[in-house]
Amino acid sequence: MARWIEFLVFFIGVPVAIAVLLPPSMMFPALFAVTFVGLILLGLTEGFRWKSLFEGSTRISWPLIFCVAVATGLVSYAVLSLFAPERLFQLFGPDAPKVWGGYSVIWVIALFYPFVSALPQEIVFRPLFFRRYGQLFSRGALWINAAIFSLAHLMYWSWVVALMTFAGGVVFAWSYERRNNFPEAVVAHSVAGVVLFAVGMGTYFYSGNVVRPF
């Protein structure tokens, strides 16, 4: 029961509270704090070894990474073409601060996104979930993992973000849990994130553009 409560608070209660209660400017500091707590919980998880995160680095499926990049690009282009064609290839949208206006910023994102965003998220949503809470779910753990990964993005208040992060969560969870390859999950997440911003999906995935429905 204690593990269930821990799971519900950490993966359900906290994301909802961040989305509902905090202003957009405080969302990322809150997420970093949650990541820090997640690292502590993972370190306390019985049977978990930190060195296991590095296993599989020589078995990354580059064709899979290529497919993730292409699929992300095509879906992003289709979504923007249908719902916000004026935002195509705009890094963060017209309401973003001027400092982000230059498209060369994508190279800064490509450099830092894997370490600042993708890696922390993957540690929390893959090893922590599957090693500490996976046994709570006799079936469908991969799909539940994708669902809570999508819920963690509730702060963007967008059905586009919800659907895309669910699909991404399935792929990343599959790489980690089914292929036992954490590095592959991190690389896939990193590539997907950079492609999203390069095509213009920052209009959905940038906290400065968040509009709450209430």
Coordinates of N, CA and C in Angstrom, one line a residue:
M1 N 0.8 -1.2 0.0 CA 0.0 0.0 0.0 C 0.9 1.3 0.0
A2 N 2.0 1.2 0.8 CA 2.8 2.4 0.8 C 3.4 2.7 -0.5
R3 N 3.8 1.7 -1.3 CA 4.4 1.9 -2.6 C 3.3 2.5 -3.6
W4 N 2.1 2.0 -3.4 CA 1.0 2.6 -4.2 C 0.8 4.1 -4.0
I5 N 0.8 4.4 -2.7 CA 0.6 5.8 -2.3 C 1.8 6.7 -2.9
E6 N 3.0 6.1 -2.7 CA 4.1 6.8 -3.2 C 4.0 7.1 -4.8
F7 N 3.6 6.0 -5.5 CA 3.4 6.1 -6.9 C 2.4 7.2 -7.3
L8 N 1.2 7.1 -6.6 CA 0.1 8.0 -7.0 C 0.5 9.5 -6.7
V9 N 1.2 9.7 -5.6 CA 1.6 11.1 -5.2 C 2.7 11.6 -6.2
F10 N 3.7 10.7 -6.5 CA 4.8 11.2 -7.3 C 4.4 11.4 -8.8
F11 N 3.7 10.4 -9.4 CA 3.5 10.4 -10.8 C 2.1 10.9 -11.2
I12 N 1.2 11.0 -10.2 CA -0.1 11.6 -10.6 C -0.4 12.9 -9.9
G13 N -0.2 12.9 -8.6 CA -0.5 14.2 -7.8 C 0.4 15.3 -8.1
V14 N 1.7 15.1 -8.2 CA 2.7 16.1 -8.4 C 2.5 16.8 -9.8
P15 N 2.4 16.0 -10.9 CA 2.2 16.6 -12.2 C 0.9 17.5 -12.3
V16 N -0.1 17.0 -11.7 CA -1.4 17.7 -11.7 C -1.3 19.0 -10.9
A17 N -0.6 18.9 -9.8 CA -0.4 20.1 -8.9 C 0.4 21.1 -9.7
I18 N 1.5 20.7 -10.3 CA 2.3 21.6 -11.1 C 1.5 22.3 -12.2
A19 N 0.7 21.5 -12.9 CA 0.0 22.1 -14.0 C -1.1 23.1 -13.6
V20 N -1.7 22.8 -12.4 CA -2.9 23.5 -12.0 C -2.5 24.7 -11.1
L21 N -1.5 24.6 -10.3 CA -1.2 25.5 -9.2 C -0.1 26.5 -9.5
L22 N 0.9 26.1 -10.3 CA 2.1 26.9 -10.5 C 2.0 27.7 -11.8
P23 N 2.6 28.9 -11.8 CA 2.6 29.7 -13.0 C 3.7 29.1 -13.9
P24 N 3.5 29.3 -15.2 CA 4.5 28.7 -16.2 C 5.9 29.0 -15.9
S25 N 6.3 30.1 -15.3 CA 7.6 30.4 -15.0 C 8.3 29.5 -14.0
M26 N 7.4 28.9 -13.2 CA 7.9 28.0 -12.1 C 7.8 26.5 -12.4
M27 N 7.3 26.2 -13.6 CA 7.1 24.8 -14.0 C 8.5 24.1 -14.0
F28 N 9.5 24.6 -14.7 CA 10.7 23.9 -14.8 C 11.5 23.8 -13.5
P29 N 11.6 24.8 -12.7 CA 12.2 24.6 -11.4 C 11.5 23.5 -10.6
A30 N 10.2 23.5 -10.7 CA 9.5 22.4 -10.0 C 9.8 21.0 -10.5
L31 N 9.9 21.0 -11.9 CA 10.2 19.7 -12.5 C 11.6 19.2 -12.1
F32 N 12.6 20.2 -12.0 CA 13.9 19.8 -11.6 C 13.9 19.3 -10.2
A33 N 13.1 19.9 -9.3 CA 13.0 19.5 -7.9 C 12.4 18.1 -7.9
V34 N 11.4 17.8 -8.7 CA 10.8 16.5 -8.8 C 11.9 15.4 -9.2
T35 N 12.7 15.8 -10.2 CA 13.7 14.9 -10.7 C 14.7 14.6 -9.6
F36 N 15.1 15.6 -8.8 CA 16.0 15.4 -7.7 C 15.4 14.3 -6.7
V37 N 14.2 14.5 -6.4 CA 13.5 13.5 -5.5 C 13.5 12.1 -6.1
G38 N 13.2 12.1 -7.4 CA 13.2 10.8 -8.2 C 14.5 10.1 -8.1
L39 N 15.6 10.9 -8.2 CA 16.9 10.3 -8.2 C 17.2 9.7 -6.8
I40 N 16.7 10.3 -5.8 CA 16.9 9.8 -4.4 C 16.1 8.5 -4.3
L41 N 14.8 8.5 -4.7 CA 14.0 7.3 -4.7 C 14.6 6.1 -5.5
L42 N 15.2 6.5 -6.6 CA 15.8 5.4 -7.4 C 17.0 4.8 -6.7
G43 N 17.8 5.7 -6.1 CA 19.0 5.2 -5.4 C 18.6 4.3 -4.2
L44 N 17.4 4.5 -3.7 CA 16.9 3.7 -2.5 C 16.2 2.5 -2.9
T45 N 16.0 2.3 -4.3 CA 15.3 1.1 -4.8 C 16.1 -0.1 -4.7
E46 N 15.5 -1.1 -4.0 CA 16.3 -2.4 -3.8 C 16.6 -3.1 -5.2
G47 N 17.8 -3.5 -5.3 CA 18.2 -4.2 -6.5 C 18.7 -3.3 -7.7
F48 N 18.5 -2.0 -7.5 CA 18.9 -1.1 -8.6 C 20.4 -0.8 -8.6
R49 N 21.0 -0.9 -9.7 CA 22.4 -0.5 -9.8 C 22.6 0.6 -10.8
W50 N 23.3 1.7 -10.4 CA 23.4 2.8 -11.3 C 24.2 2.5 -12.6
K51 N 25.1 1.5 -12.5 CA 25.9 1.2 -13.6 C 25.0 0.5 -14.7
S52 N 23.9 0.0 -14.3 CA 23.0 -0.7 -15.3 C 22.5 0.3 -16.3
L53 N 22.5 1.6 -16.0 CA 22.0 2.6 -16.9 C 22.9 2.7 -18.2
F54 N 24.2 2.3 -18.0 CA 25.1 2.5 -19.1 C 25.2 1.2 -20.0
E55 N 24.5 0.2 -19.6 CA 24.5 -1.1 -20.3 C 23.7 -0.8 -21.6
G56 N 24.2 -1.3 -22.7 CA 23.4 -1.2 -24.0 C 23.9 -0.1 -24.8
S57 N 24.9 0.7 -24.4 CA 25.3 1.8 -25.2 C 25.9 1.4 -26.5
T58 N 26.4 0.2 -26.6 CA 26.9 -0.3 -27.9 C 25.9 -1.0 -28.7
R59 N 24.6 -1.1 -28.2 CA 23.6 -1.8 -29.0 C 22.5 -0.8 -29.4
I60 N 22.7 0.5 -29.4 CA 21.7 1.4 -29.9 C 21.4 1.1 -31.3
S61 N 20.1 1.0 -31.6 CA 19.6 0.8 -33.0 C 19.5 2.1 -33.7
W62 N 20.5 2.4 -34.5 CA 20.4 3.7 -35.2 C 19.3 3.8 -36.3
P63 N 19.0 2.7 -36.9 CA 17.8 2.7 -37.8 C 16.5 3.1 -37.0
L64 N 16.4 2.7 -35.7 CA 15.3 3.1 -34.9 C 15.3 4.6 -34.6
I65 N 16.5 5.1 -34.3 CA 16.7 6.5 -34.0 C 16.3 7.3 -35.3
F66 N 16.7 6.8 -36.4 CA 16.4 7.5 -37.7 C 14.9 7.5 -37.9
C67 N 14.2 6.4 -37.6 CA 12.8 6.3 -37.8 C 12.0 7.3 -36.8
V68 N 12.6 7.4 -35.6 CA 12.0 8.3 -34.6 C 12.1 9.7 -35.1
A69 N 13.3 10.1 -35.6 CA 13.5 11.4 -36.1 C 12.5 11.8 -37.3
V70 N 12.4 10.8 -38.2 CA 11.6 11.1 -39.4 C 10.1 11.1 -39.0
A71 N 9.7 10.2 -38.2 CA 8.3 10.2 -37.7 C 7.9 11.4 -37.0
T72 N 8.8 11.9 -36.1 CA 8.6 13.1 -35.3 C 8.5 14.3 -36.2
G73 N 9.4 14.4 -37.2 CA 9.4 15.5 -38.1 C 8.1 15.5 -39.0
L74 N 7.7 14.4 -39.5 CA 6.5 14.3 -40.3 C 5.2 14.7 -39.5
V75 N 5.1 14.1 -38.3 CA 3.9 14.4 -37.5 C 3.9 15.8 -37.1
S76 N 5.1 16.4 -36.7 CA 5.1 17.8 -36.3 C 4.7 18.7 -37.5
Y77 N 5.3 18.4 -38.7 CA 4.9 19.2 -39.9 C 3.4 19.1 -40.2
A78 N 2.9 17.9 -40.1 CA 1.4 17.7 -40.3 C 0.6 18.5 -39.3
V79 N 0.9 18.4 -38.1 CA 0.2 19.1 -37.0 C 0.2 20.6 -37.2
L80 N 1.4 21.2 -37.5 CA 1.5 22.6 -37.7 C 0.8 23.0 -39.0
S81 N 0.9 22.3 -40.0 CA 0.3 22.6 -41.3 C -1.2 22.7 -41.1
L82 N -1.8 21.8 -40.3 CA -3.2 21.8 -40.1 C -3.7 22.9 -39.1
F83 N -3.0 23.1 -38.0 CA -3.5 23.9 -36.9 C -2.8 25.2 -36.8
A84 N -1.6 25.3 -37.2 CA -0.8 26.6 -37.0 C 0.2 26.7 -38.1
P85 N -0.2 26.8 -39.4 CA 0.8 26.9 -40.5 C 1.7 28.1 -40.4
E86 N 1.3 29.2 -39.7 CA 2.1 30.3 -39.6 C 3.3 30.1 -38.6
R87 N 3.2 29.0 -37.8 CA 4.3 28.7 -36.8 C 5.3 27.7 -37.4
L88 N 5.2 27.2 -38.6 CA 6.1 26.3 -39.1 C 7.5 26.9 -39.1
F89 N 8.5 26.1 -38.5 CA 9.9 26.5 -38.5 C 10.1 27.8 -37.7
Q90 N 9.2 28.2 -36.8 CA 9.4 29.2 -35.9 C 9.8 28.5 -34.6
L91 N 10.9 28.8 -34.0 CA 11.5 28.1 -32.9 C 10.5 28.0 -31.7
F92 N 10.0 29.1 -31.3 CA 9.2 29.1 -30.1 C 7.9 29.8 -30.3
G93 N 7.6 30.3 -31.5 CA 6.4 31.0 -31.7 C 6.6 32.5 -31.6
P94 N 5.6 33.3 -32.1 CA 5.8 34.7 -32.2 C 5.7 35.4 -30.8
D95 N 5.2 34.7 -29.8 CA 5.1 35.3 -28.5 C 6.3 35.1 -27.6
A96 N 7.3 34.3 -28.2 CA 8.5 34.0 -27.4 C 9.4 35.3 -27.3
P97 N 10.2 35.3 -26.2 CA 11.1 36.5 -26.1 C 12.0 36.6 -27.3
K98 N 12.3 37.9 -27.6 CA 13.1 38.2 -28.8 C 14.4 37.4 -28.8
V99 N 15.0 37.2 -27.7 CA 16.3 36.5 -27.6 C 16.3 35.2 -28.2
W100 N 15.1 34.6 -28.3 CA 15.0 33.2 -28.9 C 14.7 33.3 -30.4
G101 N 14.6 34.5 -31.0 CA 14.2 34.6 -32.4 C 15.1 34.0 -33.4
G102 N 16.4 34.0 -33.1 CA 17.3 33.5 -34.1 C 17.3 31.9 -34.3
Y103 N 17.2 31.5 -35.5 CA 17.0 30.0 -35.7 C 18.3 29.3 -35.3
S104 N 19.4 30.0 -35.2 CA 20.6 29.3 -34.8 C 20.6 28.7 -33.4
V105 N 19.6 29.2 -32.6 CA 19.4 28.7 -31.3 C 19.1 27.2 -31.2
I106 N 18.7 26.7 -32.4 CA 18.4 25.3 -32.4 C 19.6 24.5 -32.1
W107 N 20.8 25.0 -32.5 CA 22.0 24.3 -32.2 C 22.4 24.3 -30.7
V108 N 22.0 25.3 -30.0 CA 22.1 25.4 -28.5 C 21.2 24.3 -27.9
I109 N 20.0 24.3 -28.4 CA 19.0 23.3 -27.9 C 19.5 21.8 -28.2
A110 N 20.1 21.6 -29.4 CA 20.6 20.3 -29.7 C 21.7 19.9 -28.8
L111 N 22.5 20.9 -28.3 CA 23.6 20.6 -27.4 C 23.2 20.3 -26.0
F112 N 22.2 21.1 -25.5 CA 21.9 21.0 -24.1 C 20.6 20.1 -23.8
Y113 N 19.7 20.0 -24.7 CA 18.5 19.3 -24.5 C 18.7 17.9 -24.0
P114 N 19.6 17.1 -24.6 CA 19.8 15.8 -24.1 C 20.2 15.6 -22.7
F115 N 20.9 16.6 -22.2 CA 21.4 16.5 -20.8 C 20.5 17.2 -19.8
V116 N 19.9 18.3 -20.2 CA 19.1 19.1 -19.3 C 17.6 18.6 -19.2
S117 N 17.1 18.0 -20.3 CA 15.7 17.6 -20.3 C 15.6 16.1 -20.5
A118 N 16.1 15.6 -21.6 CA 15.8 14.2 -22.0 C 16.4 13.2 -20.9
L119 N 17.6 13.4 -20.5 CA 18.3 12.5 -19.6 C 17.5 12.5 -18.2
P120 N 17.3 13.6 -17.6 CA 16.6 13.6 -16.3 C 15.2 12.9 -16.4
Q121 N 14.4 13.3 -17.5 CA 13.1 12.7 -17.7 C 13.2 11.2 -17.9
E122 N 14.2 10.7 -18.6 CA 14.3 9.3 -18.8 C 14.6 8.5 -17.6
I123 N 15.5 9.1 -16.7 CA 15.8 8.5 -15.5 C 14.6 8.3 -14.6
V124 N 13.8 9.3 -14.5 CA 12.6 9.3 -13.7 C 11.5 8.4 -14.3
F125 N 11.2 8.5 -15.5 CA 10.1 7.8 -16.1 C 10.4 6.4 -16.6
R126 N 11.7 6.1 -16.7 CA 12.0 4.7 -17.1 C 12.6 3.9 -16.0
P127 N 13.8 4.0 -15.6 CA 14.3 3.2 -14.5 C 13.5 3.3 -13.2
L128 N 13.2 4.6 -12.8 CA 12.5 4.7 -11.5 C 11.1 4.0 -11.6
F129 N 10.4 4.3 -12.7 CA 9.1 3.7 -12.8 C 9.1 2.2 -12.8
F130 N 9.9 1.6 -13.7 CA 9.9 0.2 -14.0 C 10.6 -0.6 -12.8
R131 N 11.7 0.0 -12.2 CA 12.4 -0.8 -11.2 C 11.7 -0.6 -9.8
R132 N 11.1 0.5 -9.6 CA 10.5 0.7 -8.2 C 9.0 0.5 -8.2
Y133 N 8.3 0.7 -9.3 CA 6.8 0.6 -9.3 C 6.3 -0.3 -10.4
G134 N 7.1 -0.8 -11.2 CA 6.6 -1.7 -12.3 C 5.9 -2.9 -11.8
Q135 N 6.4 -3.5 -10.6 CA 5.8 -4.7 -10.1 C 4.3 -4.4 -9.6
L136 N 3.9 -3.2 -9.5 CA 2.5 -2.9 -9.1 C 1.5 -3.2 -10.2
F137 N 2.0 -3.4 -11.4 CA 1.2 -3.6 -12.6 C 1.5 -4.9 -13.2
S138 N 0.6 -5.9 -13.0 CA 0.8 -7.2 -13.6 C 0.8 -7.2 -15.1
R139 N 0.1 -6.3 -15.7 CA 0.0 -6.2 -17.1 C -0.1 -4.7 -17.6
G140 N 0.4 -4.5 -18.7 CA 0.3 -3.2 -19.3 C 1.2 -2.1 -18.7
A141 N 2.3 -2.5 -18.1 CA 3.2 -1.5 -17.4 C 3.7 -0.5 -18.5
L142 N 4.0 -1.0 -19.7 CA 4.6 -0.1 -20.7 C 3.6 1.0 -21.1
W143 N 2.3 0.6 -21.2 CA 1.3 1.5 -21.6 C 1.0 2.5 -20.5
I144 N 1.0 2.0 -19.3 CA 0.8 2.9 -18.1 C 2.0 3.9 -18.0
N145 N 3.2 3.4 -18.3 CA 4.3 4.3 -18.3 C 4.2 5.4 -19.3
A146 N 3.7 5.1 -20.5 CA 3.5 6.1 -21.5 C 2.4 7.1 -21.1
A147 N 1.4 6.6 -20.4 CA 0.3 7.5 -20.0 C 0.8 8.4 -18.9
I148 N 1.6 8.0 -18.0 CA 2.0 8.9 -16.9 C 3.1 9.9 -17.5
F149 N 3.8 9.5 -18.5 CA 4.8 10.4 -19.2 C 4.0 11.5 -19.9
S150 N 2.9 11.1 -20.5 CA 2.0 12.1 -21.1 C 1.4 13.0 -20.1
L151 N 1.0 12.5 -19.0 CA 0.4 13.3 -17.9 C 1.4 14.3 -17.3
A152 N 2.6 13.9 -17.3 CA 3.7 14.8 -16.8 C 3.8 16.1 -17.7
H153 N 3.2 16.0 -18.9 CA 3.2 17.2 -19.8 C 1.9 17.9 -19.7
L154 N 1.1 17.7 -18.7 CA -0.2 18.3 -18.6 C -0.1 19.8 -18.5
M155 N 1.1 20.3 -18.0 CA 1.3 21.7 -17.8 C 1.3 22.5 -19.1
Y156 N 1.3 21.8 -20.2 CA 1.2 22.5 -21.5 C -0.2 22.7 -21.9
W157 N -1.1 22.0 -21.3 CA -2.6 22.1 -21.6 C -2.9 22.0 -23.1
S158 N -2.4 20.9 -23.7 CA -2.6 20.8 -25.1 C -2.8 19.3 -25.4
W159 N -3.9 19.0 -26.2 CA -4.1 17.6 -26.6 C -3.1 17.1 -27.6
V160 N -2.5 18.1 -28.3 CA -1.4 17.7 -29.2 C -0.2 17.2 -28.4
V161 N 0.2 17.9 -27.4 CA 1.3 17.5 -26.6 C 1.0 16.2 -25.9
A162 N -0.2 16.0 -25.4 CA -0.6 14.8 -24.7 C -0.5 13.6 -25.6
L163 N -1.0 13.7 -26.9 CA -0.9 12.5 -27.8 C 0.5 12.3 -28.2
M164 N 1.3 13.3 -28.5 CA 2.7 13.1 -29.0 C 3.6 12.5 -27.9
T165 N 3.4 13.0 -26.7 CA 4.2 12.5 -25.6 C 3.8 11.1 -25.2
F166 N 2.5 10.7 -25.4 CA 2.1 9.3 -25.2 C 2.8 8.4 -26.2
A167 N 2.8 8.8 -27.4 CA 3.4 8.0 -28.5 C 4.9 7.9 -28.2
G168 N 5.5 9.0 -27.9 CA 7.0 9.0 -27.6 C 7.3 8.1 -26.4
G169 N 6.4 8.2 -25.4 CA 6.6 7.4 -24.2 C 6.6 5.9 -24.5
V170 N 5.7 5.5 -25.4 CA 5.7 4.1 -25.8 C 7.0 3.7 -26.4
V171 N 7.6 4.5 -27.3 CA 8.8 4.1 -27.9 C 10.0 4.1 -26.9
F172 N 10.0 5.2 -26.0 CA 11.1 5.2 -25.1 C 11.0 4.1 -24.1
A173 N 9.8 3.8 -23.6 CA 9.6 2.7 -22.6 C 10.0 1.4 -23.3
W174 N 9.7 1.2 -24.5 CA 10.0 0.0 -25.3 C 11.5 -0.2 -25.4
S175 N 12.2 0.9 -25.7 CA 13.7 0.8 -25.7 C 14.3 0.4 -24.4
Y176 N 13.7 1.0 -23.3 CA 14.3 0.7 -22.0 C 13.9 -0.7 -21.5
E177 N 12.6 -0.9 -21.5 CA 12.1 -2.1 -20.8 C 12.2 -3.4 -21.6
R178 N 11.8 -3.3 -22.9 CA 11.8 -4.5 -23.7 C 13.2 -4.8 -24.3
R179 N 13.9 -3.7 -24.7 CA 15.2 -3.9 -25.3 C 16.4 -3.8 -24.2
N180 N 16.0 -3.4 -23.0 CA 17.0 -3.3 -21.9 C 18.1 -2.3 -22.3
N181 N 17.7 -1.2 -22.8 CA 18.7 -0.2 -23.4 C 18.3 1.2 -23.0
F182 N 18.8 1.6 -21.9 CA 18.5 3.0 -21.4 C 19.2 4.0 -22.3
P183 N 20.4 3.8 -22.7 CA 21.1 4.8 -23.6 C 20.2 5.0 -24.9
E184 N 19.7 4.0 -25.4 CA 18.9 4.1 -26.6 C 17.6 5.0 -26.4
A185 N 17.0 4.8 -25.2 CA 15.8 5.6 -24.8 C 16.2 7.1 -24.7
V186 N 17.3 7.3 -24.1 CA 17.8 8.7 -24.0 C 18.1 9.4 -25.4
V187 N 18.7 8.6 -26.2 CA 19.1 9.2 -27.6 C 17.8 9.4 -28.4
A188 N 16.9 8.4 -28.3 CA 15.6 8.6 -29.0 C 14.8 9.8 -28.5
H189 N 14.8 10.0 -27.2 CA 14.1 11.1 -26.6 C 14.8 12.4 -27.0
S190 N 16.1 12.4 -27.0 CA 16.8 13.6 -27.4 C 16.6 14.0 -28.8
V191 N 16.7 13.1 -29.7 CA 16.5 13.3 -31.1 C 15.0 13.8 -31.4
A192 N 14.1 13.2 -30.8 CA 12.7 13.6 -30.9 C 12.5 15.0 -30.5
G193 N 13.1 15.4 -29.3 CA 12.9 16.7 -28.8 C 13.5 17.8 -29.7
V194 N 14.7 17.5 -30.2 CA 15.4 18.5 -31.0 C 14.6 18.7 -32.3
V195 N 14.1 17.6 -32.9 CA 13.4 17.7 -34.2 C 12.1 18.4 -34.0
L196 N 11.4 18.2 -32.8 CA 10.2 19.0 -32.5 C 10.4 20.5 -32.6
F197 N 11.5 20.9 -31.9 CA 11.7 22.3 -31.9 C 12.2 22.9 -33.3
A198 N 12.9 22.0 -34.0 CA 13.4 22.5 -35.3 C 12.3 22.7 -36.3
V199 N 11.3 21.9 -36.2 CA 10.1 22.0 -37.1 C 9.2 23.2 -36.7
G200 N 9.2 23.5 -35.4 CA 8.4 24.6 -35.0 C 7.4 24.3 -33.9
M201 N 7.5 23.0 -33.3 CA 6.6 22.6 -32.3 C 6.8 23.3 -30.9
G202 N 7.8 24.2 -30.9 CA 8.0 25.0 -29.7 C 6.7 25.8 -29.3
T203 N 5.9 26.0 -30.3 CA 4.6 26.7 -30.1 C 3.7 25.9 -29.1
Y204 N 3.9 24.6 -29.1 CA 3.2 23.8 -28.1 C 4.0 23.4 -26.9
F205 N 5.3 23.2 -27.1 CA 6.2 22.7 -26.1 C 7.0 23.7 -25.3
Y206 N 6.7 25.0 -25.5 CA 7.4 26.1 -24.8 C 6.5 26.6 -23.7
S207 N 7.1 26.6 -22.5 CA 6.2 27.0 -21.3 C 5.7 28.5 -21.5
G208 N 6.5 29.3 -22.2 CA 6.1 30.7 -22.3 C 4.8 30.9 -23.2
N209 N 4.4 29.8 -23.9 CA 3.2 29.8 -24.7 C 2.0 29.2 -24.0
V210 N 2.2 28.7 -22.8 CA 1.1 28.0 -22.1 C -0.1 28.9 -21.8
V211 N -1.2 28.5 -22.1 CA -2.5 29.2 -21.8 C -3.4 28.2 -21.1
R212 N -3.6 28.4 -19.8 CA -4.5 27.5 -19.0 C -5.9 27.7 -19.4
P213 N -6.7 26.6 -19.4 CA -8.1 26.7 -19.8 C -9.0 27.3 -18.7
F214 N -8.4 27.8 -17.6 CA -9.3 28.4 -16.5 C -8.5 29.5 -15.9

